Amino acid sequence: MLTEFSSLNALWTSLIVEELVRKRVDYFCLSPGFRNSPLTVSIAHNKKAHSVVHYDERGTAFHALGYARATRRPAVMVCTSGTAAANFMPAVIEASMDMAPLIVLTADRPPELRHTGANQTIDQVKLFGGYVRWFCDLPCPDADIEPQFVLTTIDQAVHRATRPPAGPVHINCMFREPLAPVGPKKDFARHLSGIKRWMKDQSPYTEYMYVPSAPDAETVAKTTTIISEADKGIIVVGRLHGSEEQEAVKRVARHLNWPVFPDIASGLRLGVTSDNLIAYYDQLLLSDEFVESCQPLTVVHFGSIPTSKQLQQLLEKSRLSEYIMVAGHPWRYDPSHRVTMRIEADVEEFCKQLLALIEQPSANRPWLEQFTVASDIVGRVLHEVIDDDDRLSEPAVARLISQNIRQDSGLFVANSMPIRDMDMYAGPHGPAVTVACNRGASGIDGIIASATGFACGLNKPVTLLIGDLAFLHDVNSLALLRALAHPLVIMVINNDGGGLFSFLPIAKVKEAFEPFFGTPHGLSFDKAADMFGLDYYCPDSRESFLASYVSAQEGNHSAIIEIKSDRAENYRFHQALQKKIISALNGL
Ligand SMILES: Cc1ncc(C[n+]2csc(CCOP(=O)(O)OP(=O)(O)O)c2C)c(N)n1
């Protein structure tokens, strides 16, 4: 590391960037602005820093979030002062609620310009409130403050962002003029004398050792007893963090051989290989008769709250004797207030210890078979109604993606109907691709940007399934597709408004429904593709859909595939499908 800089601003920001990089936090998402120039230029100068630049801070932040989701490592987002920083808020909230690590660096004016009417100056202190794991109001670079302070601040920030519950941290960086690193360089060797070793080294200044909490033997033994003696047990799996957790939960699920209800983001729902994975659990629960006959008494739950409303209702309705929830953080995750035993432990470690202790419980074959038989019946109805039908319905799109997505790719599903359709109808025997979604706060904002970040983090092609309103909400982020090394295929279901609302009781308020909820816009997206230089397809049959999807995935170019749908017709299709499923399940 050099000792000559044009200003203390340039010196401090190069310490910040270098320390982040040494912590393996080397992915920087920036938006342009002048107040953040010292940070921006230091990022540009650091050869180990990877950067993405996007003009819209909201998209920049969601891109960082998508990257963090894919890598489980923090991404850094950088912006100027004022409303630029406020535009980071939606992604900060999503990251906070779904435990994705982020380092937020906002530039700010010096203290003497706060509350003075100075241009582009807002109150940025604790701007993100309780949604960050840690806030630091970093003073203006100052020769009287030792450089060690800068390094330990970054080390603390990375630690707070990554230890469970992971999440965003915010460092508000005040800078006084001059901001541009121009003019003659000065030697800061004396100022840097306290960190000589760090200057020669490649290691971070402070190593934080995080030892994940292993469950104590007593807890594992107690759980083992409950599980061994349990009757009518099910395993619920919500979103898990990373493939290690997924593998560990899979092993426990296989060993217990209880029916497993895997959420679409659990990592267990696609590419199913075990007989006890109940792929269509959500659809089974449509039948009151089936629900009556299959009420669980014991639940073991890993990961977050699943998307399925049916499952939530089942858990509320059942007379559970034990509801064990295992997660590596202290949060409640219990909206129906049914959890009786909450184990805060590293999920992998807990699963390992449980497996070492627990014998395979005596098989309750009829209990498991009830679910596997019913799930097969749902599968047959779906095949008949969706796969054997020429129409390109919205459920058909979800199914076709699950069956035809490339093995070596990722899948991002938007909120509203895309995630529900995928959860309910995805074929379980397609490729086991990595799935991500923004389910922390379930916004329809920032989805395109999140998918681009996810693609960069995975370093693989990604398919995004998204509705038209979510697409329009984030159309700016199509500019981010330029940053991708692999193509993103955006499947946009254009049902001319919010399809989800047709399924809600508000749909009965006829006079207000269309203008205030359905919100038709009459737009199509060919021109958006044109504007951002993307390939564009608009298939109107299963056959042309498949041809478009194959071509888009084979091409080395991002594409929009627009599927036009009719909201009212989609609602009727779902209703008819569900009626068939219920009648096939009744009388089982
Ligand atoms: C940022 C944000 N604003 C509003 C909502 C409320 N909302 C939930 S679903 C939905 C409609 C989404 O429409 P679209 O993306 O076209 O998907 P579809 O419902 O047609 O599947 C809206 C507005 C939200 N979840 N997030």
PDB file of N, CA and C and ligand atoms in Angstrom, residues 394 415-418 442-445 467-471 473 493 495 497-501, ligand 1:
ATOM      1  N   GLU A 394     -50.877 -19.156 -17.107  1.00  0.00           N
ATOM      2  CA  GLU A 394     -49.824 -18.722 -16.177  1.00  0.00           C
ATOM      3  C   GLU A 394     -49.246 -19.917 -15.404  1.00  0.00           C
ATOM      4  N   ASN A 415     -42.354 -11.616  -6.476  1.00  0.00           N
ATOM      5  CA  ASN A 415     -43.512 -11.741  -5.589  1.00  0.00           C
ATOM      6  C   ASN A 415     -44.803 -11.605  -6.377  1.00  0.00           C
ATOM      7  N   SER A 416     -45.884 -11.788  -5.693  1.00  0.00           N
ATOM      8  CA  SER A 416     -47.237 -11.860  -6.277  1.00  0.00           C
ATOM      9  C   SER A 416     -47.464 -13.255  -6.849  1.00  0.00           C
ATOM     10  N   MET A 417     -48.065 -13.414  -8.031  1.00  0.00           N
ATOM     11  CA  MET A 417     -48.390 -14.767  -8.501  1.00  0.00           C
ATOM     12  C   MET A 417     -47.177 -15.588  -8.942  1.00  0.00           C
ATOM     13  N   PRO A 418     -46.106 -14.989  -9.473  1.00  0.00           N
ATOM     14  CA  PRO A 418     -44.986 -15.841  -9.910  1.00  0.00           C
ATOM     15  C   PRO A 418     -44.486 -16.794  -8.826  1.00  0.00           C
ATOM     16  N   SER A 442     -41.456  -9.067   0.856  1.00  0.00           N
ATOM     17  CA  SER A 442     -42.363  -9.422  -0.239  1.00  0.00           C
ATOM     18  C   SER A 442     -42.773  -8.248  -1.120  1.00  0.00           C
ATOM     19  N   GLY A 443     -41.838  -7.346  -1.387  1.00  0.00           N
ATOM     20  CA  GLY A 443     -42.140  -6.218  -2.283  1.00  0.00           C
ATOM     21  C   GLY A 443     -42.100  -6.645  -3.738  1.00  0.00           C
ATOM     22  N   ILE A 444     -42.828  -5.883  -4.566  1.00  0.00           N
ATOM     23  CA  ILE A 444     -42.710  -6.129  -6.015  1.00  0.00           C
ATOM     24  C   ILE A 444     -41.702  -5.151  -6.615  1.00  0.00           C
ATOM     25  N   ASP A 445     -40.958  -4.454  -5.771  1.00  0.00           N
ATOM     26  CA  ASP A 445     -39.960  -3.496  -6.258  1.00  0.00           C
ATOM     27  C   ASP A 445     -38.574  -4.155  -6.360  1.00  0.00           C
ATOM     28  N   GLY A 467     -44.155 -10.606 -12.868  1.00  0.00           N
ATOM     29  CA  GLY A 467     -45.394 -10.045 -13.398  1.00  0.00           C
ATOM     30  C   GLY A 467     -45.148  -8.691 -14.052  1.00  0.00           C
ATOM     31  N   ASP A 468     -46.140  -8.205 -14.783  1.00  0.00           N
ATOM     32  CA  ASP A 468     -45.954  -6.957 -15.531  1.00  0.00           C
ATOM     33  C   ASP A 468     -45.815  -5.736 -14.621  1.00  0.00           C
ATOM     34  N   LEU A 469     -46.549  -5.706 -13.483  1.00  0.00           N
ATOM     35  CA  LEU A 469     -46.407  -4.518 -12.623  1.00  0.00           C
ATOM     36  C   LEU A 469     -45.028  -4.490 -11.975  1.00  0.00           C
ATOM     37  N   ALA A 470     -44.572  -5.646 -11.535  1.00  0.00           N
ATOM     38  CA  ALA A 470     -43.223  -5.697 -10.947  1.00  0.00           C
ATOM     39  C   ALA A 470     -42.182  -5.327 -12.001  1.00  0.00           C
ATOM     40  N   PHE A 471     -42.415  -5.742 -13.237  1.00  0.00           N
ATOM     41  CA  PHE A 471     -41.489  -5.414 -14.320  1.00  0.00           C
ATOM     42  C   PHE A 471     -41.447  -3.898 -14.518  1.00  0.00           C
ATOM     43  N   HIS A 473     -42.294  -1.615 -12.490  1.00  0.00           N
ATOM     44  CA  HIS A 473     -41.778  -0.976 -11.279  1.00  0.00           C
ATOM     45  C   HIS A 473     -40.267  -0.810 -11.372  1.00  0.00           C
ATOM     46  N   ILE A 493     -44.948 -12.147 -17.281  1.00  0.00           N
ATOM     47  CA  ILE A 493     -46.348 -12.507 -17.514  1.00  0.00           C
ATOM     48  C   ILE A 493     -47.130 -11.201 -17.576  1.00  0.00           C
ATOM     49  N   ASN A 495     -50.338  -9.720 -17.699  1.00  0.00           N
ATOM     50  CA  ASN A 495     -51.797  -9.853 -17.609  1.00  0.00           C
ATOM     51  C   ASN A 495     -52.428  -8.483 -17.393  1.00  0.00           C
ATOM     52  N   GLY A 497     -51.852  -5.816 -15.464  1.00  0.00           N
ATOM     53  CA  GLY A 497     -52.181  -5.358 -14.117  1.00  0.00           C
ATOM     54  C   GLY A 497     -51.844  -6.383 -13.061  1.00  0.00           C
ATOM     55  N   GLY A 498     -52.419  -6.166 -11.894  1.00  0.00           N
ATOM     56  CA  GLY A 498     -52.108  -7.035 -10.744  1.00  0.00           C
ATOM     57  C   GLY A 498     -53.022  -8.247 -10.698  1.00  0.00           C
ATOM     58  N   GLY A 499     -52.540  -9.375 -11.180  1.00  0.00           N
ATOM     59  CA  GLY A 499     -53.345 -10.598 -11.242  1.00  0.00           C
ATOM     60  C   GLY A 499     -53.715 -11.135  -9.867  1.00  0.00           C
ATOM     61  N   LEU A 500     -52.840 -10.923  -8.912  1.00  0.00           N
ATOM     62  CA  LEU A 500     -53.066 -11.462  -7.565  1.00  0.00           C
ATOM     63  C   LEU A 500     -54.395 -10.979  -6.970  1.00  0.00           C
ATOM     64  N   PHE A 501     -54.725  -9.710  -7.263  1.00  0.00           N
ATOM     65  CA  PHE A 501     -55.906  -9.122  -6.617  1.00  0.00           C
ATOM     66  C   PHE A 501     -57.199  -9.829  -7.005  1.00  0.00           C
TER      67      PHE A 501
HETATM   68  C1  LIG B   1     -43.428  -2.309  -3.568  1.00  0.00           C
HETATM   69  C2  LIG B   1     -44.774  -2.956  -3.477  1.00  0.00           C
HETATM   70  N1  LIG B   1     -45.869  -2.242  -3.798  1.00  0.00           N
HETATM   71  C3  LIG B   1     -47.090  -2.806  -3.762  1.00  0.00           C
HETATM   72  C4  LIG B   1     -47.229  -4.118  -3.405  1.00  0.00           C
HETATM   73  C5  LIG B   1     -48.627  -4.741  -3.343  1.00  0.00           C
HETATM   74  N2  LIG B   1     -48.794  -5.718  -4.421  1.00  0.00           N
HETATM   75  C6  LIG B   1     -48.735  -7.047  -4.177  1.00  0.00           C
HETATM   76  S1  LIG B   1     -48.992  -7.943  -5.513  1.00  0.00           S
HETATM   77  C7  LIG B   1     -49.207  -6.612  -6.485  1.00  0.00           C
HETATM   78  C8  LIG B   1     -49.535  -6.762  -7.943  1.00  0.00           C
HETATM   79  C9  LIG B   1     -48.374  -7.274  -8.706  1.00  0.00           C
HETATM   80  O1  LIG B   1     -48.681  -7.361 -10.052  1.00  0.00           O
HETATM   81  P1  LIG B   1     -47.739  -8.141 -11.073  1.00  0.00           P
HETATM   82  O2  LIG B   1     -46.335  -7.861 -10.759  1.00  0.00           O
HETATM   83  O3  LIG B   1     -48.186  -7.800 -12.443  1.00  0.00           O
HETATM   84  O4  LIG B   1     -47.996  -9.672 -10.743  1.00  0.00           O
HETATM   85  P2  LIG B   1     -49.356 -10.497 -10.798  1.00  0.00           P
HETATM   86  O5  LIG B   1     -50.150 -10.104  -9.585  1.00  0.00           O
HETATM   87  O6  LIG B   1     -50.056 -10.181 -12.055  1.00  0.00           O
HETATM   88  O7  LIG B   1     -48.895 -11.908 -10.702  1.00  0.00           O
HETATM   89  C10 LIG B   1     -49.070  -5.450  -5.749  1.00  0.00           C
HETATM   90  C11 LIG B   1     -49.181  -4.085  -6.310  1.00  0.00           C
HETATM   91  C12 LIG B   1     -46.057  -4.831  -3.047  1.00  0.00           C
HETATM   92  N3  LIG B   1     -46.076  -6.109  -2.670  1.00  0.00           N
HETATM   93  N4  LIG B   1     -44.860  -4.236  -3.135  1.00  0.00           N
END
